[in-house]
Short mmCIF file of C-alpha atoms in Angstrom, two decimals:
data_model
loop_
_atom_site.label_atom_id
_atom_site.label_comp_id
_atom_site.label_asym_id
_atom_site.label_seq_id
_atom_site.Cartn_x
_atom_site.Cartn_y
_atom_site.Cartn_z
CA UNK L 1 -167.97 -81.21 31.61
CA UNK L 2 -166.61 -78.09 29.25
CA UNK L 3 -167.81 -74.92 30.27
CA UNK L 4 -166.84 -72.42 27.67
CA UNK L 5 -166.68 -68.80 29.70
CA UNK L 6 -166.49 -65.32 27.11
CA UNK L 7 -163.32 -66.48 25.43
CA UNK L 8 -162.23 -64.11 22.69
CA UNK L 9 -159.17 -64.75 20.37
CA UNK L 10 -157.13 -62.47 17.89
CA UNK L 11 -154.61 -62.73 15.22
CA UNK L 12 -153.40 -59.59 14.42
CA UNK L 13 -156.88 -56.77 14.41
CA UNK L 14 -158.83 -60.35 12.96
CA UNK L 15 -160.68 -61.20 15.50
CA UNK L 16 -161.68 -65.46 15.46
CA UNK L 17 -163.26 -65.79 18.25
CA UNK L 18 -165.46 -63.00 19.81
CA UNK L 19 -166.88 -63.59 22.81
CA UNK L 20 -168.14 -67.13 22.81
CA UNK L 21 -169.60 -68.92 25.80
CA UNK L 22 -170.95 -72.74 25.81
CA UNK L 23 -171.42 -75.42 28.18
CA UNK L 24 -171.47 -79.16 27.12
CA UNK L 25 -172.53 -81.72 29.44
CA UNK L 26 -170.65 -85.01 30.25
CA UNK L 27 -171.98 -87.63 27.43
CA UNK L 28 -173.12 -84.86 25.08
CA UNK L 29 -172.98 -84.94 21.51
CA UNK L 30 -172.11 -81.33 20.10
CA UNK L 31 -171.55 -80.40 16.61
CA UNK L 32 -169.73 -77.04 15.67
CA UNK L 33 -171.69 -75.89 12.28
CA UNK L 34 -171.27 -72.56 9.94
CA UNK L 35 -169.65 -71.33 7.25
CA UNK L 36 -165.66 -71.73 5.99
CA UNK L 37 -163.75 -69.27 8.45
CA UNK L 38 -166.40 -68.57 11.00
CA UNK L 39 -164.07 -70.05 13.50
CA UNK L 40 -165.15 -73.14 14.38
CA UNK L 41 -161.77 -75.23 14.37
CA UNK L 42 -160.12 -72.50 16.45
CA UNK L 43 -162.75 -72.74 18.75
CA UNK L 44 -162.52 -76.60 19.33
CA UNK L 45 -158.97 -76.05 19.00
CA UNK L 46 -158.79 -73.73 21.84
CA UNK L 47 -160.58 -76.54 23.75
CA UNK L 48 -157.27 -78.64 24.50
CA UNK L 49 -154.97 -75.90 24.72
CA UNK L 50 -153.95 -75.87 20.91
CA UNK L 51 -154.61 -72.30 20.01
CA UNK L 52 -154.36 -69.83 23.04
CA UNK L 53 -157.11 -67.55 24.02
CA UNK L 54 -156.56 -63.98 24.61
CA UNK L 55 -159.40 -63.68 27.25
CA UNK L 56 -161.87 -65.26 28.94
CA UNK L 57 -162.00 -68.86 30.86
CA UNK L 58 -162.45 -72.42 29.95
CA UNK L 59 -163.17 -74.96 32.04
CA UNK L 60 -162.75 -79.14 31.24
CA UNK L 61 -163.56 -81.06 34.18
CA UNK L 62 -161.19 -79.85 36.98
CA UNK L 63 -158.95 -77.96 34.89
CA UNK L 64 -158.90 -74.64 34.16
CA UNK L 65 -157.67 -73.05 31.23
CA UNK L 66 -157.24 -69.25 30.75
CA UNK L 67 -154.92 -66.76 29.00
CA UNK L 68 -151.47 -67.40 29.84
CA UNK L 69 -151.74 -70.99 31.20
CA UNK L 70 -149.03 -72.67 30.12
CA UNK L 71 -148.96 -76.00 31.58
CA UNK L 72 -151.93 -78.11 29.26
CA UNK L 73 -150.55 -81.49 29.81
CA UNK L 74 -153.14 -83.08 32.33
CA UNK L 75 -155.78 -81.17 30.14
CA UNK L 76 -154.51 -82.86 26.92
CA UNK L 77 -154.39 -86.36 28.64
CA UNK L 78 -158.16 -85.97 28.89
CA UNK L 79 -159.14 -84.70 25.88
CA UNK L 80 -158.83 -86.64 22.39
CA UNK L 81 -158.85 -85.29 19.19
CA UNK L 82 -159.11 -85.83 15.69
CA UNK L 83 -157.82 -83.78 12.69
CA UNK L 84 -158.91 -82.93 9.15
CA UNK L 85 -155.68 -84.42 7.85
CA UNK L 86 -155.63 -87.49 10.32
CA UNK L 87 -152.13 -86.55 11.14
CA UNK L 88 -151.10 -90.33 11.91
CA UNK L 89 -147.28 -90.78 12.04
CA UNK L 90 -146.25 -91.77 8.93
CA UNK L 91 -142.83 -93.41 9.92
CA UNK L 92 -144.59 -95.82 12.25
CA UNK L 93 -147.24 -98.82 12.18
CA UNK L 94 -150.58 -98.30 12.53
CA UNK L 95 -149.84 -100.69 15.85
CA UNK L 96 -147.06 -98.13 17.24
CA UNK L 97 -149.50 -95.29 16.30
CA UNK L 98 -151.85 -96.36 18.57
CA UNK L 99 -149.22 -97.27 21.16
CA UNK L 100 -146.81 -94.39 21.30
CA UNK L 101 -148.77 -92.10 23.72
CA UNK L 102 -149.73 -94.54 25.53
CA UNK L 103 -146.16 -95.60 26.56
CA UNK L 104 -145.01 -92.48 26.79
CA UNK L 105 -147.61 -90.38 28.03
CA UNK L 106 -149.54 -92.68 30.32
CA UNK L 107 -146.36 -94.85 30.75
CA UNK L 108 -147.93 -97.74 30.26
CA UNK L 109 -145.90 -101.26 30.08
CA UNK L 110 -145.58 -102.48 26.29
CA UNK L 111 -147.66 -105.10 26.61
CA UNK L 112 -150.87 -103.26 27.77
CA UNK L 113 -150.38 -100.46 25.83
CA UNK L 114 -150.74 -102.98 22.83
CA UNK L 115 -153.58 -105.08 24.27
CA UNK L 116 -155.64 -101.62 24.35
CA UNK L 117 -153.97 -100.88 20.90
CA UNK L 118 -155.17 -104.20 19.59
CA UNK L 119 -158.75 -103.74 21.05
CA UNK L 120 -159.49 -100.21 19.99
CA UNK L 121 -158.71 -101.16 16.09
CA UNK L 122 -160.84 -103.89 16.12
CA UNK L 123 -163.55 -101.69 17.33
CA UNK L 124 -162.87 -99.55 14.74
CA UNK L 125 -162.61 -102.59 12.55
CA UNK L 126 -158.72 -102.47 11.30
CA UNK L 127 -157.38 -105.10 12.90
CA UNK L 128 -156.41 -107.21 9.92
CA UNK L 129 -153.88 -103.72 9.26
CA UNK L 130 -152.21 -103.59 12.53
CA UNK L 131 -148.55 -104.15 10.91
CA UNK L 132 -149.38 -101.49 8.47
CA UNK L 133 -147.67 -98.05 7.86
CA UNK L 134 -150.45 -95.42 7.27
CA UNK L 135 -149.13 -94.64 3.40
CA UNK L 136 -150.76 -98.28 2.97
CA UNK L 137 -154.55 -97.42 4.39
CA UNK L 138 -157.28 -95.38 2.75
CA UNK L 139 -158.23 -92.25 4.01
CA UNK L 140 -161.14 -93.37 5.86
CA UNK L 141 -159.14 -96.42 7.04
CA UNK L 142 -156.56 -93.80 8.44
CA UNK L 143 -158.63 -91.60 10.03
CA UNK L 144 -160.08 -94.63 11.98
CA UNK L 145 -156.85 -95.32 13.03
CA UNK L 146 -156.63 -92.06 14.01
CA UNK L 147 -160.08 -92.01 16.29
CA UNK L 148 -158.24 -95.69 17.94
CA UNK L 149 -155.08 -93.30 18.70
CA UNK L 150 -157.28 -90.39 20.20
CA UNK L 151 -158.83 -93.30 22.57
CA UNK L 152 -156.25 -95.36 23.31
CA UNK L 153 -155.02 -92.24 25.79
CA UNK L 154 -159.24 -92.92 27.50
CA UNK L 155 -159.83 -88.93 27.01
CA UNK L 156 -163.01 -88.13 28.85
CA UNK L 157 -163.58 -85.85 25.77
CA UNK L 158 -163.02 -86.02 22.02
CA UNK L 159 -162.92 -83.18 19.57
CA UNK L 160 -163.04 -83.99 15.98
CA UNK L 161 -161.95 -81.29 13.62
CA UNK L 162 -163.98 -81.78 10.58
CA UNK L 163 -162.28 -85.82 10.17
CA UNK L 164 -164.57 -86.52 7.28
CA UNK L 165 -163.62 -83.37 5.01
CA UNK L 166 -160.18 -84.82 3.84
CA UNK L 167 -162.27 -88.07 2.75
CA UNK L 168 -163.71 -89.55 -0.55
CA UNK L 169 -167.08 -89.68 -0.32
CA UNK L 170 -167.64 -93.42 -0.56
CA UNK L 171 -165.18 -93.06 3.20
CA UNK L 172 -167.41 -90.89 4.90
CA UNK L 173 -169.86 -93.10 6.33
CA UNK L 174 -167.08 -95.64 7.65
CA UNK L 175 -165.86 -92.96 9.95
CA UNK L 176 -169.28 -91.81 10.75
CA UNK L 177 -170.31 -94.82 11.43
CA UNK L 178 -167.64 -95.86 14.25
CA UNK L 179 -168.49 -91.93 15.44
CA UNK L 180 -172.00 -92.76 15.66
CA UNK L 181 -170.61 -95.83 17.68
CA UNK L 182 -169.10 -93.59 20.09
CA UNK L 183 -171.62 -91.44 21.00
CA UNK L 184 -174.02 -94.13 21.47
CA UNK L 185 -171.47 -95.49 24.52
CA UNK L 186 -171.94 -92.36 25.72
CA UNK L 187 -168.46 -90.45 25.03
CA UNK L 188 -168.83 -86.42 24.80
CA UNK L 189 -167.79 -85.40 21.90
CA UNK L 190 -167.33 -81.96 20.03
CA UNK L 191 -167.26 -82.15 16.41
CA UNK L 192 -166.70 -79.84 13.19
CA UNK L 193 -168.55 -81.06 10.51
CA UNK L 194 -170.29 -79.96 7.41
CA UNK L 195 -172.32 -83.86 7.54
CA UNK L 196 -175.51 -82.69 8.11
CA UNK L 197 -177.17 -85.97 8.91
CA UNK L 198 -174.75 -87.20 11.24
CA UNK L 199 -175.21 -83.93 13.28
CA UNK L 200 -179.29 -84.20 12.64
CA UNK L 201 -179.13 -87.63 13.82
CA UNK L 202 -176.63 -88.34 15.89
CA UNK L 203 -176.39 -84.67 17.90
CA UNK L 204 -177.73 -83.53 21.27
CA UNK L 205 -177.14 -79.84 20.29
CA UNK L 206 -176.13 -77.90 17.45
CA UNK L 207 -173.76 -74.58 18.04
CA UNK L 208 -174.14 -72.13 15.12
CA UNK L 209 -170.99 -70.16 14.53
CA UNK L 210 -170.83 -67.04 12.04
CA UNK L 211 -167.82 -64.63 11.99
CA UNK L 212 -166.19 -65.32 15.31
CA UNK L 213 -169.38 -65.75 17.49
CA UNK L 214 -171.74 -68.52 18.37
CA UNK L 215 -175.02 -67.08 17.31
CA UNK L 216 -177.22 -70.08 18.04
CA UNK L 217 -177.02 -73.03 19.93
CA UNK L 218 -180.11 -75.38 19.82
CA UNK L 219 -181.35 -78.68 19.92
CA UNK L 220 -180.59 -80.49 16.76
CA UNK L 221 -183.74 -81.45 15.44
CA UNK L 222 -185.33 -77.76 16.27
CA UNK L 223 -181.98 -76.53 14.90
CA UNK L 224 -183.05 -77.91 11.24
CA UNK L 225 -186.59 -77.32 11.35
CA UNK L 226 -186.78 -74.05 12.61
CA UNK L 227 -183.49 -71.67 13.15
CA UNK L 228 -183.71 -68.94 14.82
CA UNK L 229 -181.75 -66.22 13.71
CA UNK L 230 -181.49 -65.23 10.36
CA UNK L 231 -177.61 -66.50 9.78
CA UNK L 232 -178.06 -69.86 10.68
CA UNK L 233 -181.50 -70.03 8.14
CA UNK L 234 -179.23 -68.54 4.77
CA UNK L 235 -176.04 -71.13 5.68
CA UNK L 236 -179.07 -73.75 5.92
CA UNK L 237 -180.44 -72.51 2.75
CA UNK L 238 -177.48 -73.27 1.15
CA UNK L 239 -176.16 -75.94 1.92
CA UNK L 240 -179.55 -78.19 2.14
CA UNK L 241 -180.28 -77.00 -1.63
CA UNK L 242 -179.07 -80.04 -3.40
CA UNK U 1 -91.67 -90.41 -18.06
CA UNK U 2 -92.90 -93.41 -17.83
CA UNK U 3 -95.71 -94.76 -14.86
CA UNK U 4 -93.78 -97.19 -12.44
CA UNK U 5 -96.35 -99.87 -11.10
CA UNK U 6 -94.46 -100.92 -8.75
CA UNK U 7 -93.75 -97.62 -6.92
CA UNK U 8 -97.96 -97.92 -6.75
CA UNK U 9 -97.89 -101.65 -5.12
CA UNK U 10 -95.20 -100.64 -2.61
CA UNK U 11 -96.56 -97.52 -1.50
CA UNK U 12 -99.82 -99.45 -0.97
CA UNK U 13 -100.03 -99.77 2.68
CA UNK U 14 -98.69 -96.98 3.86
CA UNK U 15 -101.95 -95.36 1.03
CA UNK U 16 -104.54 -97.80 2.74
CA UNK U 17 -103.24 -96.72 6.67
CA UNK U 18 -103.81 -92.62 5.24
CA UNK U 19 -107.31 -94.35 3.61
CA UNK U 20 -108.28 -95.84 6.95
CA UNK U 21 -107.33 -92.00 8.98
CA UNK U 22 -109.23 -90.50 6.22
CA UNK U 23 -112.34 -93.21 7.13
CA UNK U 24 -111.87 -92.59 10.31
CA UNK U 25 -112.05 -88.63 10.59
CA UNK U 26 -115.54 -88.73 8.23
CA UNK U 27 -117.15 -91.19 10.74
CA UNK U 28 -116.69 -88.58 13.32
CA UNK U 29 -117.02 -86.14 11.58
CA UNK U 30 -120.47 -87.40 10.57
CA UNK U 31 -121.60 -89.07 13.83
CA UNK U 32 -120.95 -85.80 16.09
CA UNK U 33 -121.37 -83.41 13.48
CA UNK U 34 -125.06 -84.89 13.16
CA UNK U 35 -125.51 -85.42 16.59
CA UNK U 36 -124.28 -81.79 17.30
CA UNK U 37 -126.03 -80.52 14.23
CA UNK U 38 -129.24 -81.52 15.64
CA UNK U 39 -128.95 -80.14 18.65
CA UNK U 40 -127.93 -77.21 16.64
CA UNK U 41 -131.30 -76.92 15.00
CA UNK U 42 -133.50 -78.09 17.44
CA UNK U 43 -131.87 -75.30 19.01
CA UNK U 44 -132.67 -72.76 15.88
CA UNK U 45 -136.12 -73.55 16.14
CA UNK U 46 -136.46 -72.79 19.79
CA UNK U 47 -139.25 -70.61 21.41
CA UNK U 48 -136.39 -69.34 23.42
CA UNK U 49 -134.94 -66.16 21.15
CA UNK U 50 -131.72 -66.33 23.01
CA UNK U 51 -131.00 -69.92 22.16
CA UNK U 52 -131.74 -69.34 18.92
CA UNK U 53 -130.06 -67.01 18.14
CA UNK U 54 -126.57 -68.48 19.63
CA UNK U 55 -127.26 -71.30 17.60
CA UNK U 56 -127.68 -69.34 14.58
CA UNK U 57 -124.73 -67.42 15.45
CA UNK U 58 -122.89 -70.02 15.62
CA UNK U 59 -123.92 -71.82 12.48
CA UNK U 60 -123.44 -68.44 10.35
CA UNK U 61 -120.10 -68.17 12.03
CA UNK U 62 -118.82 -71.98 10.86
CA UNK U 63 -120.65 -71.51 7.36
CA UNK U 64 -119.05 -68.14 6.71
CA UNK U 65 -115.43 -69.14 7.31
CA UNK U 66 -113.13 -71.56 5.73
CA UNK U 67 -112.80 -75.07 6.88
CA UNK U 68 -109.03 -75.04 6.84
CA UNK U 69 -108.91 -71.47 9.09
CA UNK U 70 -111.21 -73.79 11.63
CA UNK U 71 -107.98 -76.40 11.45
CA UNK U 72 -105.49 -73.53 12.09
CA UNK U 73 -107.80 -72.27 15.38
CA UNK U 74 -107.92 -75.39 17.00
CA UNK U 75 -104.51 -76.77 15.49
CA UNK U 76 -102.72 -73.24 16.92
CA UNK U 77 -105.41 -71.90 19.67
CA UNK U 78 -106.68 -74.19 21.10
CA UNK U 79 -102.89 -75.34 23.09
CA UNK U 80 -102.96 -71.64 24.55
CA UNK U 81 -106.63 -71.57 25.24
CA UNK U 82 -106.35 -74.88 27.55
CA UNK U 83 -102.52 -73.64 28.71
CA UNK U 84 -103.76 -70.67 30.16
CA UNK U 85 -107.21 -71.78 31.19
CA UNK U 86 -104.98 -74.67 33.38
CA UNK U 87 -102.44 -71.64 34.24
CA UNK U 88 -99.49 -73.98 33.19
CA UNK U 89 -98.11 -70.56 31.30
CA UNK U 90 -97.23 -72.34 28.04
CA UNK U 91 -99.46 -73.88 25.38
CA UNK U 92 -100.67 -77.71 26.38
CA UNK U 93 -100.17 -79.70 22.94
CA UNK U 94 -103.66 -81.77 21.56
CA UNK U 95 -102.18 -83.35 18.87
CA UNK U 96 -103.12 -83.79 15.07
CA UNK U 97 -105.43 -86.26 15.58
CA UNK U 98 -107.80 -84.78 18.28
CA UNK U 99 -107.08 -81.18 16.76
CA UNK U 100 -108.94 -83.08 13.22
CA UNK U 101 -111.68 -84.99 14.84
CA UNK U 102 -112.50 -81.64 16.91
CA UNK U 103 -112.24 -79.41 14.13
CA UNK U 104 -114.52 -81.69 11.68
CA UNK U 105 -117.61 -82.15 14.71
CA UNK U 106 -117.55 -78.26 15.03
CA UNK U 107 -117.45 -77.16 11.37
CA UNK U 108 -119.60 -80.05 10.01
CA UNK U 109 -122.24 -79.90 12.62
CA UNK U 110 -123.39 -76.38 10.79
CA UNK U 111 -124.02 -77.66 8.04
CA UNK U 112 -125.52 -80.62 9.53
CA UNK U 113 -127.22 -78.35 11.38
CA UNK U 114 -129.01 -76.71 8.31
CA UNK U 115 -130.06 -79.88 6.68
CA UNK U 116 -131.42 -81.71 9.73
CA UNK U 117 -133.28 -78.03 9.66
CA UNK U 118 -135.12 -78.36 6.49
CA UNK U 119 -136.07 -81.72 7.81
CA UNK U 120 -137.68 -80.22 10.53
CA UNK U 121 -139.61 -77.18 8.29
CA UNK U 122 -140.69 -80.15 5.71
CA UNK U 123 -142.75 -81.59 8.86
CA UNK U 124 -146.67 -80.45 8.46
CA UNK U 125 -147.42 -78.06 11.40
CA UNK U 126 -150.20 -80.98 11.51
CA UNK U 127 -148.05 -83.52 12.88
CA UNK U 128 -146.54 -81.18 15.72
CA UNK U 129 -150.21 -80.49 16.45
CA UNK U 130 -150.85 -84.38 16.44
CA UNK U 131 -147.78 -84.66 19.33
CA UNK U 132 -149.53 -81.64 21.32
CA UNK U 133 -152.87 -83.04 21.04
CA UNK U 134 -151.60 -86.51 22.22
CA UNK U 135 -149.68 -84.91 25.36
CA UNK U 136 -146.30 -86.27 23.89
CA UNK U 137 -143.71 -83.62 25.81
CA UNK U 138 -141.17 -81.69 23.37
CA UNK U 139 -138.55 -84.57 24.26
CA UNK U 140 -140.70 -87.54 23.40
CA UNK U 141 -142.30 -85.52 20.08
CA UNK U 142 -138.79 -84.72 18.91
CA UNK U 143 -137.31 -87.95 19.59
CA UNK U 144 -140.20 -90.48 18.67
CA UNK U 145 -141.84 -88.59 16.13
CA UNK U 146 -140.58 -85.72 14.83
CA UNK U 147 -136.57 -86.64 14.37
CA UNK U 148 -137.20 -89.77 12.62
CA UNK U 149 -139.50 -87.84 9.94
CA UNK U 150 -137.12 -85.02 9.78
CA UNK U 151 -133.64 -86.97 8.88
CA UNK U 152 -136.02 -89.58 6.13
CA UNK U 153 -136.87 -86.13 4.22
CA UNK U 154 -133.63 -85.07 4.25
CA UNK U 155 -131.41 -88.24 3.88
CA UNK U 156 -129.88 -87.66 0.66
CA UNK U 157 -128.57 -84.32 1.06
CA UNK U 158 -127.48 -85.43 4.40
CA UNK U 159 -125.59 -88.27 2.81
CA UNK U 160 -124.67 -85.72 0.04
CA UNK U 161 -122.45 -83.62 2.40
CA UNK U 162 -121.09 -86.81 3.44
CA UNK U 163 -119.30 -87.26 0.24
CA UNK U 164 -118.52 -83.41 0.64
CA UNK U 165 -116.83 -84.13 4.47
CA UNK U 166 -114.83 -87.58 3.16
CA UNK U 167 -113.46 -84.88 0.47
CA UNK U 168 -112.93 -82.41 2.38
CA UNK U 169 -110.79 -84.38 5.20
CA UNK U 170 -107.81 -83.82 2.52
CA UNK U 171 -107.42 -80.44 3.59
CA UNK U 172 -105.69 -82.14 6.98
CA UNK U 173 -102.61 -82.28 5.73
CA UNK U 174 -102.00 -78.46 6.48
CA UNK U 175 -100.98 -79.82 9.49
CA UNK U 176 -98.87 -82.41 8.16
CA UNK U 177 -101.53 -85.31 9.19
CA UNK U 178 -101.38 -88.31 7.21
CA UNK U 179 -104.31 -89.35 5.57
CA UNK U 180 -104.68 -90.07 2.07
CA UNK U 181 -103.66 -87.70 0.31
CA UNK U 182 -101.03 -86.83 2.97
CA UNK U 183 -99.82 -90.42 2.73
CA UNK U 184 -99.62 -89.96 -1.02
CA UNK U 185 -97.96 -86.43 -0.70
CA UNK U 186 -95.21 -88.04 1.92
CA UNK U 187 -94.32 -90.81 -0.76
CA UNK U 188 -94.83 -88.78 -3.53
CA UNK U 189 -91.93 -86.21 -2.29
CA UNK U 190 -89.39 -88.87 -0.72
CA UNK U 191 -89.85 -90.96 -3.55
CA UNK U 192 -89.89 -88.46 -6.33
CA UNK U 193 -93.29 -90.28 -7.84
CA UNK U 194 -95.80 -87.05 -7.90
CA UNK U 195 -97.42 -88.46 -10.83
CA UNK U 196 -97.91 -92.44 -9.48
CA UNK U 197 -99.18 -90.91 -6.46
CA UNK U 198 -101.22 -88.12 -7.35
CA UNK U 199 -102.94 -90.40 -10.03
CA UNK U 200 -103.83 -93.18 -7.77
CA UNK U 201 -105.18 -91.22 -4.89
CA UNK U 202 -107.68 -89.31 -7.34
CA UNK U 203 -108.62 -93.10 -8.55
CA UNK U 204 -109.67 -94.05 -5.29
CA UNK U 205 -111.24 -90.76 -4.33
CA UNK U 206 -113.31 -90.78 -7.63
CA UNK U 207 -113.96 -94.69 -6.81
CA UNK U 208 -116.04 -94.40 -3.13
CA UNK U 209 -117.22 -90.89 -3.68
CA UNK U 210 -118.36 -92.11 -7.33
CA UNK U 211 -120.02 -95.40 -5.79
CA UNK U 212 -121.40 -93.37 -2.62
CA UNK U 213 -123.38 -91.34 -5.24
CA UNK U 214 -124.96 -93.68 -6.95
CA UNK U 215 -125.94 -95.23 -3.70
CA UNK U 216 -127.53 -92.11 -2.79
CA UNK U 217 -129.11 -91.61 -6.15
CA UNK U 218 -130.63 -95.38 -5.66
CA UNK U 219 -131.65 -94.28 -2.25
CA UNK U 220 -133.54 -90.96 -3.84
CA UNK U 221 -135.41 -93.28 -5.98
CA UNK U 222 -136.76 -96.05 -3.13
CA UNK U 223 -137.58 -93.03 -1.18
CA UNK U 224 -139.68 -91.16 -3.54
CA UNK U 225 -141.66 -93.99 -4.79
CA UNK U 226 -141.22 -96.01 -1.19
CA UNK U 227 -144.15 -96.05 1.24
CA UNK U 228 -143.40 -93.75 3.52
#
């Protein structure tokens, strides 16, 4: 489904990204772990065409995306994602949030784009908020809102950029939850996240980052138990302390 | 000297006709200077350097010049510009009126320009992510999403320079237009009442642009403690 080919990014002489590769199947459950400013959200990022790579190749189904591609529409009707800040539009409803794309991207009629509107945030249980603005919700209640958005355009792949980070604690699992829901229908997903038991539980596959590179990539149970390299043991060290 | 009322109530009408010019010139002065303003710095914030920088040319140009030099170009310039551009060999006449509404669009839309601007730059870089990430093309995002947000964050200072345009459509009367303080002026000097005149024009200058303040400054308050 993604096939991640020795992409390498720079700003300025930092170099983010440094020669990652990674290949996620269709229906695969992927979390992006390691420390603040390893570059993990550039990485996803660079997924749907929102930070540009400087070399290398990525592939998401049929499309292929390499330096200097330009065009990222098709790609971006495919892919979903979710941010830290939930980014919802604060001048509309929560109803015209999810509806907006839908009309104008997919060009869908009004009345269908609502129907699927209407349907997603009950899944994600919000449907008593429809005529909402997004100043009104909680955070958690906002970023479900947002997730209902993302899927409302049917991306064959969602990205989450660490969506529980911005969030109380007591909001986390509400998100997580309707994640966990997601995954278990089978969507392939690619998620930041510092929630350790939604990516021990919930995961197929853990990628490792540290300093611009992926330096592991395993299964998510052998991932906890027994890291390989020496990076990914210290940032487990310390955050698994408490 | 004494104040004669009565020079006041008989003027009246020919005061409310320069009132209603006056109206008249701000509302299009406003609705294409913002409309042109946009465009303006839309335009500013372009990828494209070239388009950029015309725009910003063009709104350091406007913003570095006097208003009432902008009435003189277009009042003076503008006749020989479209006599020989036609090749009729003499300047074509546009009239006061045109010349005004003209003049105000061009000059007002840079400052619109700047304002609608800072509307843009108070937008998160999130939410311009958000349109990317959704597929929403630079039309749609700027239209739907990002427009709407920009002109809310903005809306007082926008409405703000309104009060500064409905003042500054006074300065028409350099080429004898009658609005109204040209009205008032026209009385004042066939009449011999400068001071009935002169006094009752400021009254109902300091009346809307008093009232259009405190409108705004009711405005400022809904919108800071509004939900957004």
């Amino acid at each position: 489904m993604i096939e991640i080919d020795n992409i390498s990014k720079s700003y300025g002489s930092f170099r983010v990204l440094k020669a990652c590769s990674a290949s996620i199947a269709r229906g695969e459950v992927v979390v992006v772990c390691g420390p603040s400013g390893s570059g993990k959200s550039t990485l996803i990022k660079t997924i749907n065409g929102l930070e540009s790579i400087d070399s290398g190749e990525i592939k998401v189904g049929s499309f292929r995306l390499a330096p200097g591609v330009s065009n990222v529409a098709a790609l971006r009707r495919s892919v979903g994602m979710v941010f830290q800040s939930f980014e919802l539009f604060p001048h509309l409803t929560v109803l015209s949030n999810v509806t907006i794309a839908q009309t104008k991207v997919l060009r869908r009629s009004k009345a269908a784009a609502e129907e699927k509107a209407r349907f997603l945030l009950e899944r994600v249980g919000l449907s008593a908020h429809i005529a909402k603005h997004p100043a009104q919700l909680s955070g958690g209640q906002q970023q479900r809102v947002a997730i209902a958005r993302a899927l409302a355009l049917d991306p064959e792949v969602m990205l989450f950029d660490e969506p529980t980070s911005a969030l109380d604690p007591e909001m986390v699992n509400e998100v997580l939850d309707v994640m966990t829901g997601l995954a278990r229908q089978g969507m392939t997903m690619v998620c930041v996240t510092h929630e350790m038991g939604f990516a021990r539980n919930v995961a197929n596959r853990i990628l490792f980052m540290d300093d611009g590179e992926i330096v592991e990539t395993a299964d998510a149970a052998q991932f906890f138990d027994s890291p390989r390299s020496e990076r990914a043991k210290s940032f487990l060290a310390r955050i698994l302390k408490h | 000297m004494m104040v004669d009322l009565s020079a006041i109530v008989s003027a009246w009408p020919y005061l409310m006709q320069g009132l209603w010019f006056t109206l008249q010139v701000t509302l299009v002065g406003v609705a294409g200077g913002i409309v042109f303003g946009s465009l303006l710095a839309i335009a500013r914030l372009s990828q494209n350097r070239l388009v950029a920088a015309l725009a910003t040319a063009y709104v350091n140009l406007m913003r570095s010049i006097p208003l009432i030099l902008v009435i003189f170009w277009v009042f003076f310039l503008v006749p020989w510009a479209i006599g020989w551009l036609t090749r009729s060999g003499r300047p074509v006449a546009v009239g006061a009126s045109l010349t005004i509404f003209v003049t105000f669009v061009l000059f007002e839309a840079a400052y619109y320009a700047e304002i609608v601007r800072a509307g843009f730059r108070s937008i998160s870089s999130g939410q311009y992510s958000a349109c990317d990430a959704l597929g929403l093309s630079k039309f749609h995002a700027y239209v739907y999403i990002l427009f709407p947000q920009a002109i809310r964050n903005v809306l007082p200072i926008l409405l703000t320079q309104t009060i500064v345009l409905f003042q500054d459509t006074s300065l028409v009367y350099v080429i004898s237009a009658t609005d109204l303080l040209g009205a008032a002026t026209k009385i004042a000097q066939r009449d011999g009442r400068l001071v009935e005149m002169y006094l009752t024009v400021g009254v109902i200058y300091f009346v809307l642009c008093f009232a259009a303040s405190q409108l705004v400054k009711q405005l400022q308050g809904r919108l800071a403690f509004g939900v957004r």
